Amino acid sequence: MTSRDFDALVLPDRVHSSLYRDPAIFEEEMDRIFNRSWVWVAHESDIPKAGDFLTTHVGRQPVIVNRDRKGDIRVMVNRCRHRGATVCEARRGNAAGFVCPYHAWTYSQDGSLRGVPLPKGYKDFDKAEYGLVQLRVETYAGLVFATFNHDIEPLDTFLGRAKPWIDLFMKQGGGFPVKTMGEHRFTFPGNWKIQLENTTDAYHFPIVHKSFLTSLDNATEDLFSFMDAGGYVEDLGNGHSVMVMIPELVDLDDNLDADIPDRFADIAEELRRDYPEEQVRKIVRAIGGSGFNLNLFPNLACSMAFFRVLRPLAVDETEIRHIAIGMDGGPDIANRARLRLHEHFQGPMGFGTPDDAEAWERVQRGSAGSADPAWIMVNRGEDKTAANAGDVTAETGMRAAYQMWKRMMSA
Amino acid sequence: MTRTIETITFEDAVRFISLEADCLDHRDYATWLGLWAKDGIYAIPIDPDAEDFADRLNYAYDDAAMRRMRVSRLTSGESMSARDASNTLRSLSRFRMLDDEPASDVRIRCAQHLVDYRRGAYRTYAANVTYRLRVEDGGIRLAEKVVRLINSTDALAGMSFLL
Ligand code: FES
Ligand SMILES: [Fe+2]
């Protein structure tokens, strides 16, 4: 496929439904986007100590993310350089190194090949040439990104205008560093971009999440009824965007003298035993998370109170992880409250996620109706400009993502 | 539970949890809610080794209020996934009392094999389930139900039913 074709499939206000359905396009996405872009792989709190590791994927390639003896984070292809077996199948753990189970080639924490059994069977064998394949790794505010593209711009430049929003998002540590606290992992039968769009789709919230809204107390229901709360969506460049739903919860350090909501009154009372009033307010205000979704192209979102990570499995199959986050070293009672809020909305039995997944599945099923014009419309709402704050239901974030998609697919 | 009892035997326990399973498969949620003790906990952990659930992320960790909300979500018609809910059929077997019986507070463990049918596709959910049953006001009440899916750490699909 040529770049010409992608131009025809992604217009400024609509995209062609073959983007959800065509296996050839999916293959190209894996090459041109997931093998070339910065891809989020972990949060630093997942691997705090030397030797800590986890296994995950960059696009379709299995990788190990680990912290070596010197404390550097490494991301390495999980494939033995002998005949290609995975060297690690554990999801996470701590290891002095990795021993391939097939013929016992042994790799150290930094991925270098340390030894092979019966070395005299090899002639002119230079172990230095057979280390695990290393990706380039950079971090921002605890977020660990990796890429196969050693010529790519620095992460800092790639994130660009998204960085101040990441900083704001991390304020939900309530004065403590942010740490991950487990995850809900689920799949849905649909294309990954359907989920990418959804993180910047406020339009669906009162419809799809009606049963979630009903389950909330009145004050919280008001907070989540953000259609007219002054929110907006902004294109942050490079496919990233932010959707502000609850403007008063953009900066969690603001309004610390406002009244504590009833639902957090008991927690505040208990916190007062251990913390001064100012810190109590800061912690309590951080419990519910931020009032915005930050969509980082292609696979991460900092979404209100959790990380959303997507992994394309096939053109019509996607895995989503909703990673709970909390306050590292913070009070148990606050972290417990955050866990319960996460369980309430997220996961295969949450009050929100199954309805989202149902909507996304319906989009995939409906996209089989391919009679022309088979367009997916993303033309809603005006983009935020200096003079115009736009609207929270604008599809600006989707337009931003698809323009980046086109740029990368045509490059 | 027409007769008044003081202790729970193996047969009582099996009869009670079979009724609970039947309520869930037939979406008789009103009866199901009535089986619980007021302080009962319904937990579906992710971590296979978890014994206490409060400080970790679970699929569900419900007290009475949360169970009520869960049932209204499944029955209100407001949830698009629940409107087109799965048909489920669960079998319980391999029962084992974990405490001496008869007693007024006992735990029983069993295997649960659940078949879920939705939109032309079957899925199965295999789980070890542990129940704590307690005598209250002369009848049996469910004090705790913990469902440990054997694939709990894998990616699951959305569930429009209760395990
Ligand atoms: S495949 Fe790894 S040692 Fe042979
Ligand atoms: Fe949603």
Coordinates of C-alpha atoms and ligand atoms in Angstrom, one line a residue:
Chain A
M1 CA 0.0 0.0 0.0
T2 CA 1.3 3.5 -0.8
S3 CA 1.1 6.6 1.2
R4 CA -1.4 7.9 -1.4
D5 CA -3.9 5.4 -0.3
F6 CA -3.7 6.5 3.4
D7 CA -4.4 10.0 2.3
A8 CA -7.6 8.9 0.8
L9 CA -8.6 6.9 3.9
V10 CA -8.1 9.6 6.5
L11 CA -9.7 12.9 5.7
P12 CA -9.8 15.9 8.1
D13 CA -13.3 15.0 9.4
R14 CA -13.7 11.3 8.7
V15 CA -11.8 8.1 8.4
H16 CA -12.6 5.0 6.3
S17 CA -13.9 1.9 8.1
S18 CA -11.3 -0.2 6.4
L19 CA -9.0 1.2 9.2
Y20 CA -10.9 -1.2 11.5
R21 CA -11.1 -4.1 9.2
D22 CA -8.3 -4.5 6.7
P23 CA -5.6 -7.0 7.9
A24 CA -3.1 -5.5 5.5
I25 CA -3.5 -2.1 7.1
F26 CA -3.1 -3.7 10.5
E27 CA 0.2 -5.3 9.4
E28 CA 1.5 -1.9 8.2
E29 CA 0.4 -0.3 11.5
M30 CA 2.5 -2.8 13.4
D31 CA 5.5 -1.9 11.3
R32 CA 5.1 1.8 10.8
I33 CA 3.6 2.8 14.1
F34 CA 4.3 0.3 16.8
N35 CA 7.8 -0.6 15.6
R36 CA 8.8 3.0 15.1
S37 CA 7.1 5.2 17.7
W38 CA 7.7 5.6 21.4
V39 CA 5.5 2.9 23.1
W40 CA 4.7 2.9 26.8
V41 CA 5.9 -0.2 28.5
A42 CA 5.8 0.3 32.3
H43 CA 5.7 2.7 35.2
E44 CA 8.9 3.0 37.2
S45 CA 7.1 1.8 40.4
D46 CA 6.6 -1.6 38.7
I47 CA 10.3 -2.3 38.9
P48 CA 11.6 -0.4 41.9
K49 CA 14.7 -2.6 42.8
A50 CA 17.7 -3.9 40.8
G51 CA 16.7 -7.2 39.2
D52 CA 13.0 -6.4 39.1
F53 CA 11.4 -7.2 35.8
L54 CA 8.2 -7.6 33.9
T55 CA 7.3 -9.0 30.6
T56 CA 5.1 -7.1 28.1
H57 CA 4.9 -6.3 24.4
V58 CA 5.9 -3.5 22.1
G59 CA 3.4 -3.9 19.3
R60 CA 3.5 -7.7 18.7
Q61 CA 7.0 -8.2 20.0
P62 CA 7.5 -9.7 23.4
V63 CA 9.9 -7.7 25.6
I64 CA 11.4 -7.8 29.1
V65 CA 11.4 -4.5 31.0
N66 CA 13.9 -4.8 33.8
R67 CA 16.1 -2.8 36.1
D68 CA 19.7 -3.8 35.9
R69 CA 22.4 -3.9 38.6
K70 CA 23.3 -0.3 38.0
G71 CA 19.7 0.8 38.4
D72 CA 19.2 1.5 34.7
I73 CA 15.9 0.4 33.1
R74 CA 16.3 -1.8 30.1
V75 CA 13.8 -3.0 27.6
M76 CA 15.0 -6.1 25.6
V77 CA 13.3 -8.4 23.1
N78 CA 12.3 -11.6 25.0
R79 CA 13.9 -13.9 22.4
C80 CA 17.0 -16.0 22.8
R81 CA 19.7 -15.2 20.3
H82 CA 20.3 -18.9 19.7
R83 CA 17.2 -20.4 18.2
G84 CA 14.7 -17.9 19.5
A85 CA 12.9 -19.2 22.5
T86 CA 11.5 -16.7 25.0
V87 CA 13.9 -16.5 27.9
C88 CA 11.3 -15.5 30.4
E89 CA 7.6 -16.4 30.7
A90 CA 6.9 -15.0 34.2
R91 CA 4.7 -11.8 34.1
R92 CA 6.9 -10.2 36.7
G93 CA 9.5 -11.0 39.3
N94 CA 13.1 -10.4 40.3
A95 CA 16.0 -12.2 38.6
A96 CA 19.8 -12.2 38.7
G97 CA 19.7 -12.9 34.9
F98 CA 17.8 -14.9 32.3
V99 CA 18.6 -18.5 31.4
C100 CA 17.0 -19.7 28.2
P101 CA 15.2 -23.0 29.0
Y102 CA 16.1 -24.7 25.7
H103 CA 19.9 -24.9 25.6
A104 CA 20.7 -22.8 28.6
W105 CA 22.3 -19.8 27.0
T106 CA 22.6 -17.4 30.0
Y107 CA 22.0 -13.6 29.9
S108 CA 22.8 -11.1 32.6
Q109 CA 20.4 -8.4 33.8
D110 CA 21.7 -6.0 31.2
G111 CA 21.0 -8.5 28.5
S112 CA 24.6 -9.4 27.6
L113 CA 25.3 -13.1 26.8
R114 CA 27.3 -14.4 29.7
G115 CA 27.7 -18.1 28.8
V116 CA 26.7 -20.9 26.6
P117 CA 27.0 -24.6 27.5
L118 CA 29.7 -26.6 25.6
P119 CA 31.3 -23.5 24.0
K120 CA 33.9 -25.6 22.1
G121 CA 31.2 -26.5 19.5
Y122 CA 31.4 -22.9 18.2
K123 CA 34.2 -21.5 16.1
D124 CA 35.1 -17.7 16.2
F125 CA 32.1 -17.1 18.5
D126 CA 32.0 -13.6 19.9
K127 CA 29.5 -13.5 22.8
A128 CA 29.4 -9.7 22.6
E129 CA 27.4 -10.1 19.3
Y130 CA 24.7 -12.2 20.9
G131 CA 23.2 -10.2 23.7
L132 CA 19.4 -9.8 23.9
V133 CA 18.2 -7.1 21.4
Q134 CA 17.9 -3.8 23.2
L135 CA 15.3 -1.1 22.6
R136 CA 15.9 2.5 23.2
V137 CA 14.4 3.6 26.6
E138 CA 13.5 7.0 28.0
T139 CA 11.3 8.0 30.9
Y140 CA 9.2 11.0 31.8
A141 CA 7.7 11.5 35.2
G142 CA 7.9 7.8 36.0
L143 CA 6.4 6.7 32.7
V144 CA 8.8 4.3 30.8
F145 CA 8.7 4.3 27.0
A146 CA 10.7 2.2 24.6
T147 CA 11.2 2.1 20.9
F148 CA 12.8 0.0 18.2
N149 CA 13.6 3.2 16.3
H150 CA 17.0 4.3 17.4
D151 CA 16.8 7.4 15.2
I152 CA 13.5 8.7 16.7
E153 CA 13.3 12.1 18.3
P154 CA 13.9 12.3 22.1
L155 CA 10.9 11.3 24.2
D156 CA 10.8 14.8 25.6
T157 CA 10.2 16.2 22.2
F158 CA 7.7 13.5 21.3
L159 CA 5.6 14.2 24.4
G160 CA 6.0 18.0 23.9
R161 CA 2.9 19.8 25.0
A162 CA 1.6 16.7 26.7
K163 CA 4.3 17.0 29.4
P164 CA 2.6 19.6 31.6
W165 CA -0.5 17.5 31.6
I166 CA 1.4 14.4 32.7
D167 CA 2.8 16.6 35.5
L168 CA -0.7 17.6 36.5
F169 CA -1.9 14.0 36.3
M170 CA 0.8 12.8 38.7
K171 CA -0.5 15.2 41.3
Q172 CA -3.0 12.5 42.3
G173 CA -0.2 11.1 44.3
G174 CA -1.5 13.6 46.9
G175 CA 2.1 14.7 47.7
F176 CA 3.4 11.1 47.5
P177 CA 5.0 9.5 44.4
V178 CA 2.5 7.7 42.2
K179 CA 2.6 3.9 42.2
T180 CA 0.8 1.2 40.3
M181 CA -1.6 -1.0 42.4
G182 CA -2.6 -3.8 40.1
E183 CA -4.7 -3.9 36.9
H184 CA -7.8 -5.1 35.2
R185 CA -6.9 -6.8 31.9
F186 CA -9.6 -7.5 29.3
T187 CA -10.1 -8.0 25.6
F188 CA -12.7 -6.9 23.2
P189 CA -13.4 -8.1 19.7
G190 CA -12.6 -4.9 17.8
N191 CA -9.8 -2.7 16.4
W192 CA -7.5 -0.9 18.7
K193 CA -8.3 2.6 17.3
I194 CA -11.9 2.2 18.5
Q195 CA -10.5 2.2 22.0
L196 CA -8.0 5.0 21.2
E197 CA -10.9 7.2 20.1
N198 CA -13.0 6.3 23.2
T199 CA -10.5 7.8 25.6
T200 CA -11.2 11.2 24.1
D201 CA -15.0 10.7 23.7
A202 CA -17.1 12.5 26.3
Y203 CA -20.1 12.4 24.0
H204 CA -20.8 8.7 24.9
F205 CA -20.5 9.1 28.7
P206 CA -24.1 10.0 29.8
I207 CA -25.5 7.4 27.4
V208 CA -23.2 4.4 27.8
H209 CA -22.5 5.0 31.4
K210 CA -26.0 5.7 32.6
S211 CA -26.0 2.7 34.9
F212 CA -22.7 3.9 36.5
L213 CA -24.1 7.4 37.0
T214 CA -27.2 6.0 38.6
S215 CA -25.1 4.1 41.1
L216 CA -23.4 7.2 42.4
D217 CA -24.5 9.5 45.2
N218 CA -26.0 12.8 44.0
A219 CA -23.0 15.0 44.4
T220 CA -20.7 12.6 42.6
E221 CA -23.3 12.1 39.9
D222 CA -23.3 15.9 39.4
L223 CA -19.5 15.9 39.1
F224 CA -19.6 13.2 36.4
S225 CA -22.4 14.9 34.5
F226 CA -19.9 17.0 32.7
M227 CA -21.6 17.8 29.4
D228 CA -22.0 21.5 30.4
A229 CA -19.3 21.9 32.9
G230 CA -17.0 24.0 30.8
G231 CA -14.8 21.2 29.6
Y232 CA -12.9 21.1 26.3
V233 CA -10.7 18.9 24.1
E234 CA -7.3 20.1 22.9
D235 CA -4.9 18.8 20.3
L236 CA -1.5 18.6 21.9
G237 CA 0.5 17.6 18.8
N238 CA 2.0 14.3 17.7
G239 CA -1.4 12.6 18.1
H240 CA -1.7 13.4 21.7
S241 CA -4.7 15.2 23.1
V242 CA -6.3 16.1 26.4
M243 CA -10.0 16.0 27.2
V244 CA -10.9 18.2 30.2
M245 CA -14.2 17.0 31.7
I246 CA -14.1 18.5 35.2
P247 CA -12.2 21.8 35.0
E248 CA -12.0 22.2 38.8
L249 CA -10.1 19.0 39.0
V250 CA -7.4 19.9 36.5
D251 CA -4.9 21.0 39.1
L252 CA -5.3 19.0 42.3
D253 CA -3.2 21.6 44.3
D254 CA -5.9 24.2 43.7
N255 CA -8.9 24.9 45.9
L256 CA -7.5 23.0 48.8
D257 CA -9.7 25.1 51.2
A258 CA -12.9 24.0 49.5
D259 CA -15.3 21.9 51.4
I260 CA -14.5 18.2 51.6
P261 CA -17.2 16.2 49.7
D262 CA -19.5 14.1 52.0
R263 CA -18.4 10.9 50.5
F264 CA -14.8 11.5 51.7
A265 CA -15.8 12.9 55.2
D266 CA -15.0 9.7 57.1
I267 CA -11.7 9.3 55.4
A268 CA -10.7 12.9 56.2
E269 CA -11.6 12.3 59.8
E270 CA -9.4 9.3 60.0
L271 CA -6.5 11.0 58.2
R272 CA -6.6 13.9 60.7
R273 CA -5.2 11.5 63.3
D274 CA -2.0 11.2 61.4
Y275 CA -1.7 14.2 59.1
P276 CA -2.0 18.0 59.4
E277 CA -5.1 19.6 58.0
E278 CA -3.4 20.9 54.8
Q279 CA -2.1 17.4 54.0
V280 CA -5.4 15.8 54.7
R281 CA -7.1 18.1 52.2
K282 CA -4.4 17.4 49.6
I283 CA -4.7 13.6 50.0
V284 CA -8.5 13.6 50.0
R285 CA -8.6 15.8 46.9
A286 CA -6.3 13.4 45.2
I287 CA -8.3 10.3 45.9
G288 CA -10.8 10.7 43.1
G289 CA -8.1 11.5 40.5
S290 CA -7.8 14.2 37.9
G291 CA -10.6 15.8 35.9
F292 CA -9.2 15.0 32.5
N293 CA -8.1 12.2 30.1
L294 CA -4.7 12.6 28.5
N295 CA -4.4 10.4 25.4
L296 CA -0.8 9.7 24.4
F297 CA -0.4 8.2 20.9
P298 CA -0.3 5.3 20.3
N299 CA -0.9 3.2 23.4
L300 CA -1.2 5.0 26.7
A301 CA -3.8 7.2 28.3
C302 CA -3.6 8.9 31.7
S303 CA -7.3 8.7 32.3
M304 CA -8.7 10.4 35.3
A305 CA -7.5 8.0 38.0
F306 CA -5.7 5.2 36.1
F307 CA -3.5 4.3 33.2
R308 CA -5.2 2.8 30.2
V309 CA -2.9 0.7 28.0
L310 CA -3.9 -0.8 24.8
R311 CA -2.3 -3.6 22.8
P312 CA -3.5 -4.5 19.3
L313 CA -3.7 -8.3 19.0
A314 CA -5.3 -8.5 15.5
V315 CA -7.2 -6.2 13.3
D316 CA -10.3 -7.1 15.2
E317 CA -9.0 -8.0 18.6
T318 CA -7.5 -5.7 21.3
E319 CA -6.3 -6.1 24.8
I320 CA -6.9 -3.3 27.3
R321 CA -5.3 -2.9 30.7
H322 CA -6.7 -0.5 33.3
I323 CA -3.9 0.0 35.7
A324 CA -4.9 1.2 39.2
I325 CA -2.6 3.8 40.7
G326 CA -2.2 5.1 44.2
M327 CA 0.0 7.0 46.6
D328 CA 3.4 5.4 47.2
G329 CA 3.9 5.6 51.0
G330 CA 0.5 7.2 51.4
P331 CA -2.2 6.3 53.8
D332 CA -3.7 2.8 53.3
I333 CA -7.2 4.3 53.8
A334 CA -6.7 6.6 50.8
N335 CA -5.3 3.8 48.6
R336 CA -8.1 1.5 49.6
A337 CA -10.6 4.1 48.6
R338 CA -8.9 4.5 45.2
L339 CA -8.9 0.7 44.7
R340 CA -12.7 0.6 45.4
L341 CA -13.3 3.4 43.0
H342 CA -11.3 1.6 40.3
E343 CA -13.3 -1.7 40.9
H344 CA -16.5 0.3 40.7
F345 CA -16.0 1.4 37.2
Q346 CA -13.3 -0.7 35.6
G347 CA -12.7 -4.3 34.8
P348 CA -14.8 -7.1 33.3
M349 CA -17.3 -6.8 36.2
G350 CA -17.1 -3.0 36.6
F351 CA -20.1 -0.7 36.3
G352 CA -18.5 1.1 33.3
T353 CA -16.0 -1.1 31.3
P354 CA -18.4 -3.8 30.2
D355 CA -20.7 -1.2 28.6
D356 CA -17.8 0.5 26.9
A357 CA -16.6 -2.8 25.6
E358 CA -20.1 -3.5 24.3
A359 CA -20.2 -0.2 22.4
W360 CA -16.8 -0.8 20.9
E361 CA -17.8 -4.4 19.8
R362 CA -20.9 -2.9 18.2
V363 CA -18.7 -0.4 16.3
Q364 CA -16.6 -3.3 15.0
R365 CA -19.7 -5.4 14.0
G366 CA -21.3 -2.4 12.4
S367 CA -18.3 -1.6 10.4
A368 CA -19.0 -4.8 8.3
G369 CA -21.7 -2.7 6.7
S370 CA -19.3 -1.5 4.0
A371 CA -21.7 0.0 1.4
D372 CA -20.2 3.3 0.4
P373 CA -19.8 5.7 1.9
A374 CA -18.3 3.6 4.7
W375 CA -17.0 6.6 6.7
I376 CA -16.5 6.9 10.5
M377 CA -17.3 10.5 11.3
V378 CA -15.1 12.4 13.6
N379 CA -16.3 15.9 12.7
R380 CA -18.0 16.8 15.9
G381 CA -17.2 20.1 17.6
E382 CA -14.7 22.8 17.0
D383 CA -11.1 22.6 17.9
K384 CA -10.0 24.6 20.9
T385 CA -8.2 27.7 19.8
A386 CA -7.0 30.7 21.8
A387 CA -10.3 32.4 21.3
N388 CA -12.6 29.4 21.6
A389 CA -12.6 26.9 24.4
G390 CA -14.4 24.4 22.2
D391 CA -16.6 21.8 23.8
V392 CA -16.0 18.7 25.9
T393 CA -17.8 16.5 23.3
A394 CA -15.6 17.7 20.4
E395 CA -14.0 14.9 18.4
T396 CA -10.8 17.0 18.3
G397 CA -8.7 14.3 20.1
M398 CA -9.7 11.7 17.5
R399 CA -8.9 14.0 14.6
A400 CA -5.5 14.6 16.3
A401 CA -4.8 10.9 16.6
Y402 CA -5.8 10.1 13.0
Q403 CA -3.7 12.9 11.6
M404 CA -0.7 11.4 13.4
W405 CA -1.7 8.0 12.2
K406 CA -1.7 9.2 8.7
R407 CA 1.6 10.9 9.1
M408 CA 3.3 7.8 10.5
M409 CA 1.7 5.5 8.0
S410 CA 2.8 7.7 5.1
A411 CA 6.3 8.3 6.3
Chain B
M1 CA -35.1 -22.9 54.8
T2 CA -38.5 -23.6 56.4
R3 CA -37.2 -25.4 59.4
T4 CA -35.3 -23.7 62.1
I5 CA -31.7 -24.9 62.4
E6 CA -28.9 -24.3 64.9
T7 CA -26.0 -26.0 63.0
I8 CA -25.1 -26.5 59.4
T9 CA -24.4 -30.0 58.0
F10 CA -22.7 -30.9 54.8
E11 CA -26.1 -31.6 53.2
D12 CA -27.4 -28.2 54.4
A13 CA -24.4 -26.4 52.9
V14 CA -24.7 -28.1 49.5
R15 CA -28.4 -27.5 49.4
F16 CA -27.9 -23.8 50.2
I17 CA -25.1 -23.1 47.7
S18 CA -27.1 -25.0 45.0
L19 CA -29.9 -22.6 45.6
E20 CA -27.6 -19.7 45.4
A21 CA -26.3 -20.9 42.0
D22 CA -29.8 -21.5 40.8
C23 CA -30.8 -17.9 41.7
L24 CA -27.8 -16.5 39.7
D25 CA -28.4 -18.7 36.6
H26 CA -32.1 -17.7 36.6
R27 CA -31.4 -14.1 37.4
D28 CA -33.6 -14.3 40.5
Y29 CA -31.5 -11.5 42.0
A30 CA -34.1 -10.5 44.6
T31 CA -33.9 -13.9 46.2
W32 CA -30.1 -13.9 45.8
L33 CA -29.8 -10.7 47.8
G34 CA -31.9 -12.2 50.5
L35 CA -29.5 -15.1 51.0
W36 CA -26.8 -12.8 52.4
A37 CA -25.9 -11.9 55.9
K38 CA -25.9 -8.1 56.4
D39 CA -22.1 -8.0 56.7
G40 CA -21.6 -10.6 54.0
I41 CA -18.7 -10.1 51.5
Y42 CA -18.8 -11.2 47.9
A43 CA -15.2 -11.2 46.5
I44 CA -13.7 -12.1 43.1
P45 CA -10.0 -11.6 43.6
I46 CA -7.4 -11.2 40.8
D47 CA -4.5 -12.4 42.9
P48 CA -4.9 -16.2 43.2
D49 CA -3.2 -16.2 46.6
A50 CA -5.1 -13.4 48.2
E51 CA -6.7 -14.1 51.5
D52 CA -7.7 -10.6 52.4
F53 CA -8.9 -8.3 49.7
A54 CA -9.2 -4.8 51.0
D55 CA -5.7 -3.6 50.1
R56 CA -5.5 -5.0 46.6
L57 CA -7.3 -4.7 43.4
N58 CA -10.1 -7.3 42.8
Y59 CA -12.7 -7.9 40.1
A60 CA -15.4 -7.4 42.8
Y61 CA -15.2 -6.8 46.5
D62 CA -18.8 -6.1 47.5
D63 CA -20.5 -5.3 50.7
A64 CA -24.3 -5.2 50.9
A65 CA -24.6 -1.8 49.3
M66 CA -22.4 -2.7 46.4
R67 CA -24.3 -5.9 45.8
R68 CA -27.6 -4.0 45.7
M69 CA -26.1 -1.5 43.2
R70 CA -24.7 -4.4 41.1
V71 CA -28.2 -6.0 40.9
S72 CA -29.9 -2.8 40.0
R73 CA -27.3 -2.2 37.3
L74 CA -28.0 -5.7 35.8
T75 CA -31.8 -5.3 36.0
S76 CA -32.5 -1.6 35.4
G77 CA -32.2 -1.6 31.6
E78 CA -29.7 1.3 31.8
S79 CA -26.7 -0.8 31.0
M80 CA -26.3 -1.7 27.3
S81 CA -24.2 -4.8 28.1
A82 CA -26.7 -6.1 30.7
R83 CA -29.6 -5.5 28.3
D84 CA -28.2 -8.1 26.1
A85 CA -26.9 -10.3 28.9
S86 CA -25.4 -13.8 28.6
N87 CA -27.3 -16.9 29.4
T88 CA -25.3 -18.8 32.0
L89 CA -25.4 -22.4 33.3
R90 CA -23.2 -23.3 36.2
S91 CA -22.4 -26.7 37.8
L92 CA -21.1 -27.0 41.2
S93 CA -19.2 -30.2 42.3
R94 CA -16.3 -31.6 44.3
F95 CA -17.7 -30.3 47.6
R96 CA -15.4 -30.2 50.6
M97 CA -16.1 -28.9 54.1
L98 CA -13.2 -26.9 55.3
D99 CA -14.3 -26.9 58.9
D100 CA -15.7 -29.5 61.2
E101 CA -19.4 -29.9 60.8
P102 CA -22.1 -29.5 61.9
A103 CA -21.4 -26.1 63.3
S104 CA -23.2 -22.7 63.2
D105 CA -20.4 -21.2 61.1
V106 CA -18.8 -23.4 58.4
R107 CA -16.8 -23.0 55.2
I108 CA -17.4 -25.2 52.1
R109 CA -15.3 -25.2 48.9
C110 CA -16.3 -26.5 45.5
A111 CA -15.5 -26.4 41.8
Q112 CA -17.7 -24.2 39.7
H113 CA -17.9 -24.7 36.0
L114 CA -19.8 -21.9 34.3
V115 CA -20.9 -21.9 30.7
D116 CA -21.7 -18.4 29.3
Y117 CA -23.6 -18.1 26.0
R118 CA -23.9 -14.8 24.2
R119 CA -24.2 -13.9 20.5
G120 CA -23.5 -17.3 19.1
A121 CA -20.4 -18.0 21.3
Y122 CA -19.8 -20.1 24.4
R123 CA -17.2 -19.2 27.0
T124 CA -16.3 -21.2 30.1
Y125 CA -15.3 -19.9 33.4
A126 CA -13.7 -22.4 35.8
A127 CA -13.3 -21.4 39.4
N128 CA -12.8 -22.6 42.9
V129 CA -15.4 -21.1 45.1
T130 CA -15.4 -20.9 48.9
Y131 CA -18.5 -20.0 50.9
R132 CA -18.7 -19.2 54.6
L133 CA -22.2 -20.0 55.8
R134 CA -23.6 -18.9 59.1
V135 CA -26.7 -19.6 61.1
E136 CA -28.7 -16.4 61.7
D137 CA -32.3 -16.3 63.1
G138 CA -32.7 -20.0 62.6
G139 CA -31.7 -20.0 58.9
I140 CA -28.6 -20.1 56.8
R141 CA -27.0 -16.9 55.6
L142 CA -24.1 -16.3 53.2
A143 CA -21.4 -14.6 55.2
E144 CA -18.7 -14.7 52.5
K145 CA -18.3 -16.0 48.9
V146 CA -15.0 -15.9 47.3
V147 CA -14.7 -16.9 43.6
R148 CA -11.2 -17.7 42.4
L149 CA -11.1 -18.0 38.7
I150 CA -8.3 -20.3 37.5
N151 CA -7.4 -17.7 34.9
S152 CA -7.9 -14.7 37.1
T153 CA -4.7 -13.0 36.0
D154 CA -5.4 -13.3 32.3
A155 CA -7.4 -10.9 30.1
L156 CA -11.1 -11.6 30.6
A157 CA -14.0 -10.3 28.5
G158 CA -16.8 -8.1 29.9
M159 CA -19.3 -10.1 32.1
S160 CA -23.0 -9.3 32.1
F161 CA -23.7 -11.9 34.8
L162 CA -22.5 -12.7 38.3
L163 CA -20.0 -15.5 39.0
Ligands
FES1 S1 17.0 -21.4 22.0 FE1 17.9 -20.4 23.7 S2 19.6 -21.6 24.2 FE2 18.8 -22.5 22.4
FE2 FE -16.7 5.0 28.5

